[in-house]
Short mmCIF file of C-alpha atoms and ligand atoms in Angstrom, two decimals:
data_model
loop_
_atom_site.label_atom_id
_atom_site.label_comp_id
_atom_site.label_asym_id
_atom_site.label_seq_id
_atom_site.Cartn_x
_atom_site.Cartn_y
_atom_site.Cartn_z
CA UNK A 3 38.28 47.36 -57.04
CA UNK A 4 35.10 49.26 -55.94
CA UNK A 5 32.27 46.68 -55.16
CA UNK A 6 28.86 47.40 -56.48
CA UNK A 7 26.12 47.38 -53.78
CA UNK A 8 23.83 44.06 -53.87
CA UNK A 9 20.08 45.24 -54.37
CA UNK A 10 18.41 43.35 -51.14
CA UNK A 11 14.30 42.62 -51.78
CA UNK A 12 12.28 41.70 -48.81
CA UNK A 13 8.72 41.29 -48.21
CA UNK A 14 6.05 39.03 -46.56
CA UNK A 15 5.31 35.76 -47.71
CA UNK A 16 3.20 35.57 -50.87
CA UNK A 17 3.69 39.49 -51.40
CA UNK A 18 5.12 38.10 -55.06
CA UNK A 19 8.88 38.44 -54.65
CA UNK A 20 9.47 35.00 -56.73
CA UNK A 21 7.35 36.29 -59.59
CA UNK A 22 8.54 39.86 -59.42
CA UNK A 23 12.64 38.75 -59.34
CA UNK A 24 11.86 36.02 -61.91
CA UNK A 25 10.49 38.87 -64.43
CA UNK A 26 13.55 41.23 -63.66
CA UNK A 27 15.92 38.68 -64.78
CA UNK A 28 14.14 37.37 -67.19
CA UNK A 29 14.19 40.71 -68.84
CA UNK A 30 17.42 41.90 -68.19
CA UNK A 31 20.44 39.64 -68.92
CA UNK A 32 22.39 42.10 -66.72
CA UNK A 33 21.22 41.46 -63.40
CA UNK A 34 22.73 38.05 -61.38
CA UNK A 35 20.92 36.42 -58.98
CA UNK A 36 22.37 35.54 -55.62
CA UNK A 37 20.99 31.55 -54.57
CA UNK A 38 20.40 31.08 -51.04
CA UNK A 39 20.60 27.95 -49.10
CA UNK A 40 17.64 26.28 -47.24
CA UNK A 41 16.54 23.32 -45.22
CA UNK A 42 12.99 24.09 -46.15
CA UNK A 43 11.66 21.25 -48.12
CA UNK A 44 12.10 21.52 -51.94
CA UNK A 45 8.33 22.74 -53.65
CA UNK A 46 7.53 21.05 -57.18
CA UNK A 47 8.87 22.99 -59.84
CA UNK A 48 11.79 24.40 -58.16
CA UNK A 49 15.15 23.26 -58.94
CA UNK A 50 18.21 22.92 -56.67
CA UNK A 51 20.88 25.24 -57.38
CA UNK A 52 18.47 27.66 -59.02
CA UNK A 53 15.99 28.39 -56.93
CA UNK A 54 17.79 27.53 -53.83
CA UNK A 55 20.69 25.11 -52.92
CA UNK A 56 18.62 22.27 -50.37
CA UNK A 57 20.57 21.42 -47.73
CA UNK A 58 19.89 18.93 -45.06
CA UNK A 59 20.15 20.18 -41.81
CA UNK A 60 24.15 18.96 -41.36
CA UNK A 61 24.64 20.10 -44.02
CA UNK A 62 23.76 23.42 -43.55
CA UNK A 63 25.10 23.70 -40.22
CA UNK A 64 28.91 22.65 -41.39
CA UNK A 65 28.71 25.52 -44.11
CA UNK A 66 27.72 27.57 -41.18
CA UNK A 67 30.34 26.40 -38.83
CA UNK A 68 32.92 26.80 -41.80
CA UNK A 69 31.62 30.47 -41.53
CA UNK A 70 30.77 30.32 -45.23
CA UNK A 71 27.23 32.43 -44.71
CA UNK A 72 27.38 35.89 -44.58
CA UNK A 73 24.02 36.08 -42.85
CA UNK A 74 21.18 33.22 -42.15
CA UNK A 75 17.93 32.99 -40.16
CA UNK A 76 15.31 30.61 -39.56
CA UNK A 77 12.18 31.71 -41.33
CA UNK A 78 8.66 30.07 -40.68
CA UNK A 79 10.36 27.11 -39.14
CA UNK A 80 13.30 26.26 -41.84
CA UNK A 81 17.24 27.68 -41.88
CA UNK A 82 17.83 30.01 -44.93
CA UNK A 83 21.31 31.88 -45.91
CA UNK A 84 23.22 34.04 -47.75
CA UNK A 85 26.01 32.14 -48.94
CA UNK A 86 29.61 34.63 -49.07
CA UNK A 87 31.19 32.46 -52.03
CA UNK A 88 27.86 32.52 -53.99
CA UNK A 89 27.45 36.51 -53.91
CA UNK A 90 30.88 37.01 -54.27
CA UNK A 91 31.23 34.62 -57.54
CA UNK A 92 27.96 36.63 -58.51
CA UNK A 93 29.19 40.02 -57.58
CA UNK A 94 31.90 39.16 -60.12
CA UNK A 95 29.93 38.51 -63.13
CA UNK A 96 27.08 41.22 -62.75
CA UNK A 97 26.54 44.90 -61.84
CA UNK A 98 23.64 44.02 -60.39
CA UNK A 99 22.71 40.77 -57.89
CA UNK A 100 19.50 40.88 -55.92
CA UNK A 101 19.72 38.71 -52.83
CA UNK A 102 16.27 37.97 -51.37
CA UNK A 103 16.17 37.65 -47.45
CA UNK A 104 13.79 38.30 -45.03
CA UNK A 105 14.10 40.66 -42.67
CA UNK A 106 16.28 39.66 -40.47
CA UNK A 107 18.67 38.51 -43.06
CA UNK A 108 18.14 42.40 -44.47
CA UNK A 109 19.43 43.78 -41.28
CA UNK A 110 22.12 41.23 -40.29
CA UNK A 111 23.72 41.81 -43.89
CA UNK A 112 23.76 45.50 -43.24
CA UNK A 113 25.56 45.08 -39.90
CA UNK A 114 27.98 42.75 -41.44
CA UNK A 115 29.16 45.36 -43.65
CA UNK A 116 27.74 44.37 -47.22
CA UNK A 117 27.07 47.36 -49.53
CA UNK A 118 23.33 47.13 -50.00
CA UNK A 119 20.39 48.85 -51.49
CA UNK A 120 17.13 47.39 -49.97
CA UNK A 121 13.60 46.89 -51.27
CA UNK A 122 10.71 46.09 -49.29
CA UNK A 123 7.67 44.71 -51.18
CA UNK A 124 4.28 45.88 -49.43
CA UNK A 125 0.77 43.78 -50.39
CA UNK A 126 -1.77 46.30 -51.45
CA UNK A 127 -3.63 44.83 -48.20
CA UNK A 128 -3.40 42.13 -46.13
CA UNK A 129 -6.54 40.01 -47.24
CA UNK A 130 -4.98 40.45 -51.02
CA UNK A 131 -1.83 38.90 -49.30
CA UNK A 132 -3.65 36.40 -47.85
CA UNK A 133 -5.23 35.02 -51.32
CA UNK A 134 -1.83 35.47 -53.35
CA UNK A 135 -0.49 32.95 -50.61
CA UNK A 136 -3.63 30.80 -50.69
CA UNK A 137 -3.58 31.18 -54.88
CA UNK A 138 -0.10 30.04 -54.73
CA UNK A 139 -0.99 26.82 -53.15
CA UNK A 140 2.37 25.56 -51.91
CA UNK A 141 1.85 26.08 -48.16
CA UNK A 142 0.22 23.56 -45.68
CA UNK A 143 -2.50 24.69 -43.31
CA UNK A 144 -0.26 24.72 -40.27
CA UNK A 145 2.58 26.92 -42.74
CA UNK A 146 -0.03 28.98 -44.49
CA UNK A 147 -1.06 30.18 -41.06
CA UNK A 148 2.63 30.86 -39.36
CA UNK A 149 3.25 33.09 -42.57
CA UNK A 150 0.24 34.87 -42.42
CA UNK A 151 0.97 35.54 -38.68
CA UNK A 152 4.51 36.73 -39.24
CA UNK A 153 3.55 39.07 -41.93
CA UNK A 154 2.43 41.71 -39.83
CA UNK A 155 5.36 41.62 -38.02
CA UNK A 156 7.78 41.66 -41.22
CA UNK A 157 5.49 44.83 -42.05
CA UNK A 158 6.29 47.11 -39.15
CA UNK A 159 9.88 46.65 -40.18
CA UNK A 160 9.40 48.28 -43.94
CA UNK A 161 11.14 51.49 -42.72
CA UNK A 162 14.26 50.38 -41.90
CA UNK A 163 14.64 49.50 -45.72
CA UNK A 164 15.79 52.29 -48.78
CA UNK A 165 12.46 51.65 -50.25
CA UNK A 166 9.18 50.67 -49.96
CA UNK A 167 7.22 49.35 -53.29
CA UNK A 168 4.01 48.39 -53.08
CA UNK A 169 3.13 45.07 -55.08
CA UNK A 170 0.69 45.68 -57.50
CA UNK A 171 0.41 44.25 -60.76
CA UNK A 172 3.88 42.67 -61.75
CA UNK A 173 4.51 44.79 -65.05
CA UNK A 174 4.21 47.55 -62.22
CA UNK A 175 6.09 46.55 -59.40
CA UNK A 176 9.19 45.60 -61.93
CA UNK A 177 8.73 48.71 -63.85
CA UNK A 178 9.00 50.59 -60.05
CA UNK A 179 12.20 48.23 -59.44
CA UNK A 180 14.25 48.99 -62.58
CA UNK A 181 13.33 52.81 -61.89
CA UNK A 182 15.41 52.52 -58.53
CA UNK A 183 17.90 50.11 -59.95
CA UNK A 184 18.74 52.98 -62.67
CA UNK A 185 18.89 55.82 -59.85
CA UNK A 186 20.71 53.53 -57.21
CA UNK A 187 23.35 51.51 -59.96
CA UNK A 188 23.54 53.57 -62.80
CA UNK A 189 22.14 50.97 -65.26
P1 5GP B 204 10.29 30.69 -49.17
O1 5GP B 204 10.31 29.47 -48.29
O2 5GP B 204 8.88 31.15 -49.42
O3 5GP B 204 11.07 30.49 -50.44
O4 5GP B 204 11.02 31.85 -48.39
C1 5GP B 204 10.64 32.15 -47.08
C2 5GP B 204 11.34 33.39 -46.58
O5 5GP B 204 12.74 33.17 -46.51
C3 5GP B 204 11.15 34.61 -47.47
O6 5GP B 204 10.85 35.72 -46.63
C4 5GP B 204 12.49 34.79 -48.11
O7 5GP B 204 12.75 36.16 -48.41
C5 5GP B 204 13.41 34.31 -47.02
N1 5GP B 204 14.74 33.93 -47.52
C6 5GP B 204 15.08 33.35 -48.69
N2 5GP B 204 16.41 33.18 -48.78
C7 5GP B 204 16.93 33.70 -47.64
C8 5GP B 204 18.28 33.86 -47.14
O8 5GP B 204 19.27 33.49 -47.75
N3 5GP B 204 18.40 34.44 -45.92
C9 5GP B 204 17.33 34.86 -45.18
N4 5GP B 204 17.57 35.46 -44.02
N5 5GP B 204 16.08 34.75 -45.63
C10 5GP B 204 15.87 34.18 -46.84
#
């Protein structure tokens, strides 16, 4: 049976990928969402299995070692991965499941041979960037810093993605999202 690609979104930390994703499947019943594993520290308000599945660090590494992630990175410090069962189970139930990874996670998918369609979501600026992650208020100093650092450097890779949306108000940026998810899936 022919596989429908899984829509990959990427972008720097605080760039509004949470808010954005939550909106898009809040508003269209049609569109799974693909939960990644972490060892980062659970925030308040997010809830395991939802959000993400929290794994200690043994346990992550034993899904790993059972080869049960079809990518993972560490990101600002913590393990994160794409988990094959989940996006398969997922890929089963929707015609469309958006997987957010970073960008390393965007690439190693790619070369793994999953049919994707990739996003990258751009901050108008960086000092706009900078206040949605200090707004946000989940990140310690120490964090807040290593993200800001490594967006610059998940920036120069927007080009190796399909498309490159640039975060503006979220009515906006999910009105630009379903306009490619109609051209690239049809729906
Ligand atoms: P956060 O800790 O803010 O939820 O996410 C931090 C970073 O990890 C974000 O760039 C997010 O896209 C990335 N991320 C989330 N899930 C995964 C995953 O399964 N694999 C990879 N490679 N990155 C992920």
């Amino acid at each position: 049976m022919k596989q429908n690609p899984v829509l990959v979104i990427s972008g720097p930390s605080g760039v509004g990928k949470g808010t954005v994703i939550a909106a898009l499947l809040a508003l269209h019943p049609e569109y799974g969402w693909s939960v990644s594993c972490t060892t980062r520290p659970i925030r308040p308000g997010e809830v395991n299995g939802k959000d993400y599945y929290f794994l200690s660090q043994s346990e992550f590494f034993k899904k790993q070692q059972a080869g049960d992630f079809a990518e993972w990175a560490l990101v600002h410090g913590n393990h994160y991965g794409t988990s094959r069962s989940e996006l398969l189970e997922k890929q089963s139930r929707y015609r469309v499941v958006i997987v957010e990874v970073d960008v390393q996670g965007a690439q190693a998918l790619k070369t793994s041979g999953v049919l994707l369609k990739s996003i990258f979501l751009l901050p108008p600026d960086l000092e706009t960037l900078a206040q949605r992650l200090d707004k946000r208020g989940t990140e310690t100093e120490a964090s807040f810093k290593k993200r800001l650092q490594n967006s610059a450097d998940e920036i120069k890779m927007k080009d190796q993605f399909d498309y490159q949306v640039v975060s503006l108000t979220v009515p906006k940026t999910v009105a630009h999202i379903e306009s490619i998810i109609e051209r690239e899936f049809g729906i």
